[in-house]
PDB file of C-alpha atoms in Angstrom:
ATOM      1  CA  MET A  29     -70.898  28.782 -38.812  1.00 52.00           C
ATOM      2  CA  PRO A  30     -68.616  31.423 -40.351  1.00 49.00           C
ATOM      3  CA  VAL A  31     -68.332  33.233 -43.654  1.00 47.00           C
ATOM      4  CA  ALA A  32     -70.668  34.711 -46.217  1.00 46.00           C
ATOM      5  CA  SER A  33     -73.846  33.542 -47.852  1.00 44.00           C
ATOM      6  CA  GLU A  34     -73.729  31.902 -51.279  1.00 42.00           C
ATOM      7  CA  ARG A  35     -77.159  32.337 -52.931  1.00 49.00           C
ATOM      8  CA  GLN A  36     -76.537  29.916 -55.795  1.00 66.00           C
ATOM      9  CA  HIS A  37     -76.025  26.968 -53.448  1.00 81.00           C
ATOM     10  CA  LYS A  38     -78.326  24.679 -51.486  1.00 87.00           C
ATOM     11  CA  CYS A  39     -77.715  22.981 -48.145  1.00 88.00           C
ATOM     12  CA  ASP A  40     -75.677  19.813 -48.752  1.00 89.00           C
ATOM     13  CA  VAL A  41     -77.583  17.997 -46.001  1.00 89.00           C
ATOM     14  CA  CYS A  42     -81.287  18.858 -46.258  1.00 90.00           C
ATOM     15  CA  GLY A  43     -81.402  20.481 -49.704  1.00 86.00           C
ATOM     16  CA  LYS A  44     -82.884  23.797 -48.598  1.00 84.00           C
ATOM     17  CA  GLY A  45     -82.127  26.790 -50.768  1.00 84.00           C
ATOM     18  CA  GLU A  46     -81.752  30.469 -49.977  1.00 83.00           C
ATOM     19  CA  GLY A  47     -85.107  31.969 -49.017  1.00 79.00           C
ATOM     20  CA  ASP A  48     -87.257  33.193 -46.180  1.00 67.00           C
ATOM     21  CA  ASN A  49     -85.408  32.713 -42.899  1.00 82.00           C
ATOM     22  CA  VAL A  50     -82.798  30.536 -44.640  1.00 86.00           C
ATOM     23  CA  THR A  51     -79.253  31.722 -45.278  1.00 85.00           C
ATOM     24  CA  ILE A  52     -76.866  29.324 -46.976  1.00 87.00           C
ATOM     25  CA  LYS A  53     -73.273  29.563 -45.778  1.00 86.00           C
ATOM     26  CA  HIS A  54     -70.209  27.596 -46.744  1.00 84.00           C
ATOM     27  CA  CYS A  55     -67.928  25.750 -44.340  1.00 88.00           C
ATOM     28  CA  GLY A  56     -65.341  28.098 -42.882  1.00 80.00           C
ATOM     29  CA  GLY A  57     -62.662  25.406 -43.043  1.00 78.00           C
ATOM     30  CA  CYS A  58     -62.659  23.797 -46.482  1.00 83.00           C
ATOM     31  CA  LYS A  59     -65.209  26.156 -48.073  1.00 82.00           C
ATOM     32  CA  SER A  60     -66.514  23.289 -50.197  1.00 83.00           C
ATOM     33  CA  ARG A  61     -69.667  22.278 -48.299  1.00 88.00           C
ATOM     34  CA  TYR A  62     -72.780  24.411 -47.798  1.00 90.00           C
ATOM     35  CA  PHE A  63     -75.233  24.439 -44.912  1.00 89.00           C
ATOM     36  CA  CYS A  64     -78.469  26.137 -43.894  1.00 89.00           C
ATOM     37  CA  GLY A  65     -77.557  26.119 -40.220  1.00 88.00           C
ATOM     38  CA  THR A  66     -75.429  24.613 -37.473  1.00 87.00           C
ATOM     39  CA  SER A  67     -77.769  21.620 -37.072  1.00 89.00           C
ATOM     40  CA  CYS A  68     -77.089  20.384 -40.599  1.00 91.00           C
ATOM     41  CA  GLN A  69     -73.414  21.226 -40.272  1.00 90.00           C
ATOM     42  CA  ARG A  70     -73.135  19.027 -37.156  1.00 88.00           C
ATOM     43  CA  LYS A  71     -74.970  16.154 -38.872  1.00 89.00           C
ATOM     44  CA  ASP A  72     -72.551  16.336 -41.789  1.00 89.00           C
ATOM     45  CA  TRP A  73     -69.372  16.526 -39.688  1.00 89.00           C
ATOM     46  CA  PRO A  74     -68.673  12.759 -39.258  1.00 86.00           C
ATOM     47  CA  SER A  75     -68.511  12.232 -43.030  1.00 85.00           C
ATOM     48  CA  HIS A  76     -67.113  15.681 -43.788  1.00 85.00           C
ATOM     49  CA  LYS A  77     -64.388  15.835 -41.132  1.00 81.00           C
ATOM     50  CA  GLU A  78     -61.403  14.257 -42.917  1.00 79.00           C
ATOM     51  CA  GLU A  79     -61.965  16.119 -46.187  1.00 81.00           C
ATOM     52  CA  CYS A  80     -62.443  19.404 -44.336  1.00 82.00           C
ATOM     53  CA  LEU A  81     -59.332  19.084 -42.201  1.00 76.00           C
ATOM     54  CA  THR A  82     -57.199  17.998 -45.159  1.00 74.00           C
ATOM     55  CA  LYS A  83     -58.336  20.890 -47.360  1.00 73.00           C
ATOM     56  CA  SER A  84     -57.940  23.344 -44.487  1.00 71.00           C
ATOM     57  CA  ALA A  85     -54.361  22.174 -43.932  1.00 67.00           C
ATOM     58  CA  GLU A  86     -53.579  22.463 -47.661  1.00 68.00           C
ATOM     59  CA  ALA A  87     -55.003  25.987 -47.775  1.00 68.00           C
ATOM     60  CA  ALA A  88     -53.021  26.989 -44.688  1.00 63.00           C
ATOM     61  CA  ALA A  89     -49.802  25.622 -46.218  1.00 61.00           C
ATOM     62  CA  ALA A  90     -50.442  27.591 -49.417  1.00 67.00           C
ATOM     63  CA  GLU A  91     -50.702  30.745 -47.297  1.00 69.00           C
ATOM     64  CA  GLY A  92     -47.450  29.985 -45.507  1.00 73.00           C
ATOM     65  CA  LYS A  93     -49.170  28.811 -42.322  1.00 86.00           C
ATOM     66  CA  LYS A  94     -48.403  25.654 -40.345  1.00 93.00           C
ATOM     67  CA  TRP A  95     -50.909  22.813 -40.187  1.00 94.00           C
ATOM     68  CA  TYR A  96     -50.751  22.922 -36.393  1.00 95.00           C
ATOM     69  CA  ASP A  97     -51.472  26.649 -35.994  1.00 95.00           C
ATOM     70  CA  ARG A  98     -55.071  25.738 -35.167  1.00 93.00           C
ATOM     71  CA  TYR A  99     -53.861  23.814 -32.096  1.00 96.00           C
ATOM     72  CA  ARG A 100     -51.692  26.537 -30.557  1.00 96.00           C
ATOM     73  CA  LYS A 101     -54.297  28.067 -28.258  1.00 96.00           C
ATOM     74  CA  CYS A 102     -54.361  26.663 -24.701  1.00 96.00           C
ATOM     75  CA  LYS A 103     -57.107  26.553 -22.102  1.00 95.00           C
ATOM     76  CA  ASP A 104     -55.327  29.055 -19.829  1.00 93.00           C
ATOM     77  CA  GLY A 105     -55.255  31.694 -22.572  1.00 91.00           C
ATOM     78  CA  THR A 106     -51.613  31.210 -23.590  1.00 93.00           C
ATOM     79  CA  GLN A 107     -50.494  29.980 -26.998  1.00 96.00           C
ATOM     80  CA  HIS A 108     -47.759  27.598 -28.048  1.00 97.00           C
ATOM     81  CA  PHE A 109     -45.197  29.501 -30.102  1.00 97.00           C
ATOM     82  CA  GLY A 110     -42.863  26.661 -31.072  1.00 97.00           C
ATOM     83  CA  GLU A 111     -43.175  23.766 -33.499  1.00 97.00           C
ATOM     84  CA  LEU A 112     -45.331  20.676 -33.076  1.00 98.00           C
ATOM     85  CA  GLU A 113     -42.793  17.930 -33.641  1.00 98.00           C
ATOM     86  CA  LEU A 114     -43.342  14.207 -34.165  1.00 98.00           C
ATOM     87  CA  ILE A 115     -41.468  12.153 -31.547  1.00 98.00           C
ATOM     88  CA  THR A 116     -39.398   9.590 -33.451  1.00 97.00           C
ATOM     89  CA  TRP A 117     -37.009   8.537 -30.677  1.00 96.00           C
ATOM     90  CA  GLY A 118     -37.445   6.167 -27.779  1.00 94.00           C
ATOM     91  CA  GLY A 119     -37.093   6.426 -24.032  1.00 93.00           C
ATOM     92  CA  ARG A 120     -38.731   5.332 -20.820  1.00 89.00           C
ATOM     93  CA  ASP A 121     -41.950   6.544 -19.276  1.00 82.00           C
ATOM     94  CA  PRO A 122     -40.904   8.169 -15.948  1.00 74.00           C
ATOM     95  CA  LEU A 123     -44.245   7.393 -14.321  1.00 75.00           C
ATOM     96  CA  PHE A 124     -44.712   3.715 -15.176  1.00 78.00           C
ATOM     97  CA  GLY A 125     -41.158   2.762 -16.197  1.00 84.00           C
ATOM     98  CA  GLU A 126     -42.322   1.316 -19.531  1.00 91.00           C
ATOM     99  CA  GLU A 127     -39.933   1.521 -22.480  1.00 95.00           C
ATOM    100  CA  THR A 128     -41.281   3.684 -25.311  1.00 96.00           C
ATOM    101  CA  GLY A 129     -40.471   3.833 -29.010  1.00 96.00           C
ATOM    102  CA  TRP A 130     -41.343   5.680 -32.203  1.00 97.00           C
ATOM    103  CA  GLY A 131     -44.412   7.888 -31.763  1.00 97.00           C
ATOM    104  CA  ASN A 132     -44.096   7.978 -27.965  1.00 96.00           C
ATOM    105  CA  CYS A 133     -46.025   4.750 -27.502  1.00 95.00           C
ATOM    106  CA  LEU A 134     -45.062   1.426 -25.934  1.00 95.00           C
ATOM    107  CA  LEU A 135     -42.026  -0.025 -27.663  1.00 95.00           C
ATOM    108  CA  SER A 136     -43.973  -3.188 -28.494  1.00 95.00           C
ATOM    109  CA  GLU A 137     -46.558  -1.098 -30.405  1.00 96.00           C
ATOM    110  CA  SER A 138     -44.266   1.447 -32.088  1.00 97.00           C
ATOM    111  CA  ALA A 139     -43.623  -0.562 -35.261  1.00 97.00           C
ATOM    112  CA  ASP A 140     -47.365  -0.891 -35.942  1.00 98.00           C
ATOM    113  CA  LEU A 141     -47.903   2.817 -35.269  1.00 98.00           C
ATOM    114  CA  LYS A 142     -45.100   3.765 -37.659  1.00 98.00           C
ATOM    115  CA  ARG A 143     -46.569   1.523 -40.382  1.00 98.00           C
ATOM    116  CA  LYS A 144     -49.944   3.200 -39.906  1.00 97.00           C
ATOM    117  CA  TYR A 145     -48.307   6.619 -40.219  1.00 98.00           C
ATOM    118  CA  LYS A 146     -46.484   5.748 -43.433  1.00 97.00           C
ATOM    119  CA  GLY A 147     -49.214   3.598 -44.958  1.00 97.00           C
ATOM    120  CA  GLU A 148     -52.694   4.748 -43.980  1.00 96.00           C
ATOM    121  CA  PHE A 149     -51.712   8.381 -43.291  1.00 95.00           C
ATOM    122  CA  LYS A 150     -49.077   8.598 -46.056  1.00 95.00           C
ATOM    123  CA  SER A 151     -46.648  10.316 -43.648  1.00 96.00           C
ATOM    124  CA  ASP A 152     -49.110  13.172 -43.124  1.00 96.00           C
ATOM    125  CA  ASP A 153     -48.355  14.705 -39.709  1.00 97.00           C
ATOM    126  CA  ALA A 154     -51.767  16.403 -39.503  1.00 95.00           C
ATOM    127  CA  GLN A 155     -53.609  13.094 -39.843  1.00 95.00           C
ATOM    128  CA  MET A 156     -51.203  11.434 -37.434  1.00 97.00           C
ATOM    129  CA  TYR A 157     -51.773  14.147 -34.848  1.00 97.00           C
ATOM    130  CA  ARG A 158     -55.550  13.757 -35.017  1.00 96.00           C
ATOM    131  CA  TYR A 159     -55.104  10.023 -34.444  1.00 97.00           C
ATOM    132  CA  TRP A 160     -52.272  10.082 -31.871  1.00 98.00           C
ATOM    133  CA  PRO A 161     -51.597  13.599 -30.440  1.00 98.00           C
ATOM    134  CA  GLN A 162     -49.421  12.241 -27.624  1.00 96.00           C
ATOM    135  CA  GLY A 163     -46.919  11.224 -30.287  1.00 97.00           C
ATOM    136  CA  PHE A 164     -45.952  14.881 -30.754  1.00 98.00           C
ATOM    137  CA  ARG A 165     -44.311  17.548 -28.609  1.00 98.00           C
ATOM    138  CA  TRP A 166     -44.273  21.325 -28.517  1.00 98.00           C
ATOM    139  CA  THR A 167     -40.696  22.543 -28.848  1.00 98.00           C
ATOM    140  CA  CYS A 168     -41.457  25.779 -26.963  1.00 97.00           C
ATOM    141  CA  CYS A 169     -42.206  24.077 -23.646  1.00 97.00           C
ATOM    142  CA  GLY A 170     -41.450  20.360 -24.018  1.00 97.00           C
ATOM    143  CA  LEU A 171     -45.047  19.293 -23.411  1.00 97.00           C
ATOM    144  CA  CYS A 172     -46.788  16.442 -25.234  1.00 96.00           C
ATOM    145  CA  GLY A 173     -49.122  17.358 -28.055  1.00 97.00           C
ATOM    146  CA  ASP A 174     -52.152  16.131 -26.119  1.00 94.00           C
ATOM    147  CA  GLN A 175     -51.464  18.510 -23.187  1.00 91.00           C
ATOM    148  CA  ARG A 176     -53.503  21.624 -23.942  1.00 92.00           C
ATOM    149  CA  LEU A 177     -53.862  23.265 -20.538  1.00 94.00           C
ATOM    150  CA  GLY A 178     -51.092  25.810 -21.125  1.00 95.00           C
ATOM    151  CA  CYS A 179     -47.682  26.546 -22.618  1.00 97.00           C
ATOM    152  CA  ASP A 180     -45.394  26.312 -19.579  1.00 96.00           C
ATOM    153  CA  HIS A 181     -42.418  28.082 -21.140  1.00 97.00           C
ATOM    154  CA  HIS A 182     -41.236  29.667 -17.837  1.00 97.00           C
ATOM    155  CA  GLY A 183     -40.215  32.966 -19.368  1.00 96.00           C
ATOM    156  CA  THR A 184     -39.143  32.348 -22.966  1.00 97.00           C
ATOM    157  CA  GLY A 185     -42.507  33.068 -24.612  1.00 96.00           C
ATOM    158  CA  PRO A 186     -44.055  36.285 -25.873  1.00 95.00           C
ATOM    159  CA  ASP A 187     -46.723  36.209 -23.155  1.00 94.00           C
ATOM    160  CA  PRO A 188     -46.337  35.636 -19.386  1.00 96.00           C
ATOM    161  CA  CYS A 189     -46.198  31.987 -18.334  1.00 97.00           C
ATOM    162  CA  GLN A 190     -49.276  30.888 -16.394  1.00 96.00           C
ATOM    163  CA  CYS A 191     -47.824  27.940 -14.479  1.00 95.00           C
ATOM    164  CA  ASP A 192     -47.989  27.603 -10.674  1.00 96.00           C
ATOM    165  CA  PHE A 193     -44.269  28.096 -10.158  1.00 97.00           C
ATOM    166  CA  CYS A 194     -44.093  31.313 -12.145  1.00 97.00           C
ATOM    167  CA  HIS A 195     -47.110  32.671 -10.257  1.00 97.00           C
ATOM    168  CA  MET A 196     -45.279  31.846  -7.017  1.00 96.00           C
ATOM    169  CA  GLY A 197     -42.060  33.414  -8.309  1.00 97.00           C
ATOM    170  CA  LYS A 198     -40.168  30.132  -8.018  1.00 96.00           C
ATOM    171  CA  ALA A 199     -37.876  28.295 -10.403  1.00 97.00           C
ATOM    172  CA  LEU A 200     -38.736  24.707 -11.302  1.00 96.00           C
ATOM    173  CA  PRO A 201     -37.285  22.280  -8.734  1.00 94.00           C
ATOM    174  CA  ASP A 202     -34.704  19.731  -9.914  1.00 94.00           C
ATOM    175  CA  SER A 203     -37.246  16.915  -9.502  1.00 90.00           C
ATOM    176  CA  ILE A 204     -39.206  18.414 -12.411  1.00 91.00           C
ATOM    177  CA  PHE A 205     -36.626  20.285 -14.443  1.00 94.00           C
ATOM    178  CA  LYS A 206     -34.058  17.481 -14.579  1.00 91.00           C
ATOM    179  CA  LYS A 207     -36.519  14.642 -15.079  1.00 88.00           C
ATOM    180  CA  ASP A 208     -35.624  12.691 -18.219  1.00 87.00           C
ATOM    181  CA  LYS A 209     -38.826  12.837 -20.240  1.00 92.00           C
ATOM    182  CA  VAL A 210     -38.974  11.835 -23.888  1.00 95.00           C
ATOM    183  CA  GLU A 211     -40.877  14.964 -24.908  1.00 96.00           C
ATOM    184  CA  ARG A 212     -38.237  17.282 -23.349  1.00 96.00           C
ATOM    185  CA  ARG A 213     -35.169  15.568 -24.760  1.00 95.00           C
ATOM    186  CA  GLY A 214     -32.773  17.757 -26.746  1.00 95.00           C
ATOM    187  CA  LEU A 215     -34.593  21.011 -25.990  1.00 97.00           C
ATOM    188  CA  LYS A 216     -33.044  23.990 -24.216  1.00 95.00           C
ATOM    189  CA  LEU A 217     -35.842  24.868 -21.821  1.00 97.00           C
ATOM    190  CA  SER A 218     -36.031  27.512 -19.109  1.00 97.00           C
ATOM    191  CA  ARG A 219     -36.611  26.639 -15.460  1.00 96.00           C
ATOM    192  CA  GLY A 220     -37.966  30.105 -14.730  1.00 97.00           C
ATOM    193  CA  PRO A 221     -39.398  31.886 -13.044  1.00 97.00           C
ATOM    194  CA  ASP A 222     -40.977  34.255 -15.531  1.00 97.00           C
ATOM    195  CA  LYS A 223     -40.760  37.599 -13.727  1.00 96.00           C
ATOM    196  CA  ARG A 224     -43.790  38.871 -15.647  1.00 96.00           C
ATOM    197  CA  SER A 225     -45.957  36.160 -14.125  1.00 97.00           C
ATOM    198  CA  PHE A 226     -45.403  36.738 -10.409  1.00 97.00           C
ATOM    199  CA  ASP A 227     -48.767  37.216  -8.710  1.00 97.00           C
ATOM    200  CA  PRO A 228     -48.960  36.987  -4.883  1.00 96.00           C
ATOM    201  CA  ALA A 229     -52.666  36.094  -4.853  1.00 96.00           C
ATOM    202  CA  LYS A 230     -52.408  33.412  -7.534  1.00 96.00           C
ATOM    203  CA  GLY A 231     -49.161  32.222  -5.971  1.00 95.00           C
ATOM    204  CA  VAL A 232     -50.796  31.610  -2.584  1.00 95.00           C
ATOM    205  CA  ILE A 233     -53.665  29.731  -4.217  1.00 96.00           C
ATOM    206  CA  ALA A 234     -51.237  27.620  -6.254  1.00 94.00           C
ATOM    207  CA  ASP A 235     -49.161  26.833  -3.174  1.00 93.00           C
ATOM    208  CA  VAL A 236     -52.227  25.804  -1.145  1.00 94.00           C
ATOM    209  CA  MET A 237     -53.632  23.640  -3.940  1.00 93.00           C
ATOM    210  CA  ARG A 238     -50.319  21.915  -4.604  1.00 92.00           C
ATOM    211  CA  THR A 239     -49.968  21.125  -0.908  1.00 90.00           C
ATOM    212  CA  PHE A 240     -53.549  19.853  -0.752  1.00 90.00           C
ATOM    213  CA  LEU A 241     -52.933  17.582  -3.754  1.00 88.00           C
ATOM    214  CA  GLY A 242     -49.671  16.315  -2.309  1.00 86.00           C
ATOM    215  CA  LEU A 243     -47.548  18.088  -4.896  1.00 81.00           C
ATOM    216  CA  THR A 244     -44.909  19.306  -2.457  1.00 64.00           C
ATOM    217  CA  GLU A 245     -42.469  20.322  -5.213  1.00 63.00           C
TER     218      GLU A 245
END
């Protein structure tokens, strides 16, 4: 639980004040709620979440930051460097063949999703993303907003790409690069490889694992 102690405040959950073995700290996001420890902070989160995230986004905007900066970091250590864009066009899911519409959902459900966005969420992208992250895409790599494993930019990013193909020193095959996916549409993406990423050891492991999983390309 980050940031400094505020002696004039009490814990908003249990009511404890500053004293022996108790240090009151405010929420590092919205800075409007106070807690005596992580246990009380976790208990308060279900009712505090929406207010906290909204105030955090407003504060970030006032500082010239983007609401989605908090979602840039990926599990492989890379970071998305593009924009998180709401998908407002339709297409067809390449895996299941279903037609998709606004928000990258089934066409039959897109009208309801759009009404929810404009009505309940008041066209707030941050709230929409928390509800339906797959309705967004990262413009730096053409991946859906709910894919957080890594930014597979294949050489256009500030840091080395960590995808299997770049580790193997191979460009993306046509079966992947030319696939018509809604989240890639209209973007000028690289097929790699990122020369900074070539790693013989990681490349061998990637090749073996892809073969084992039946991912021949």
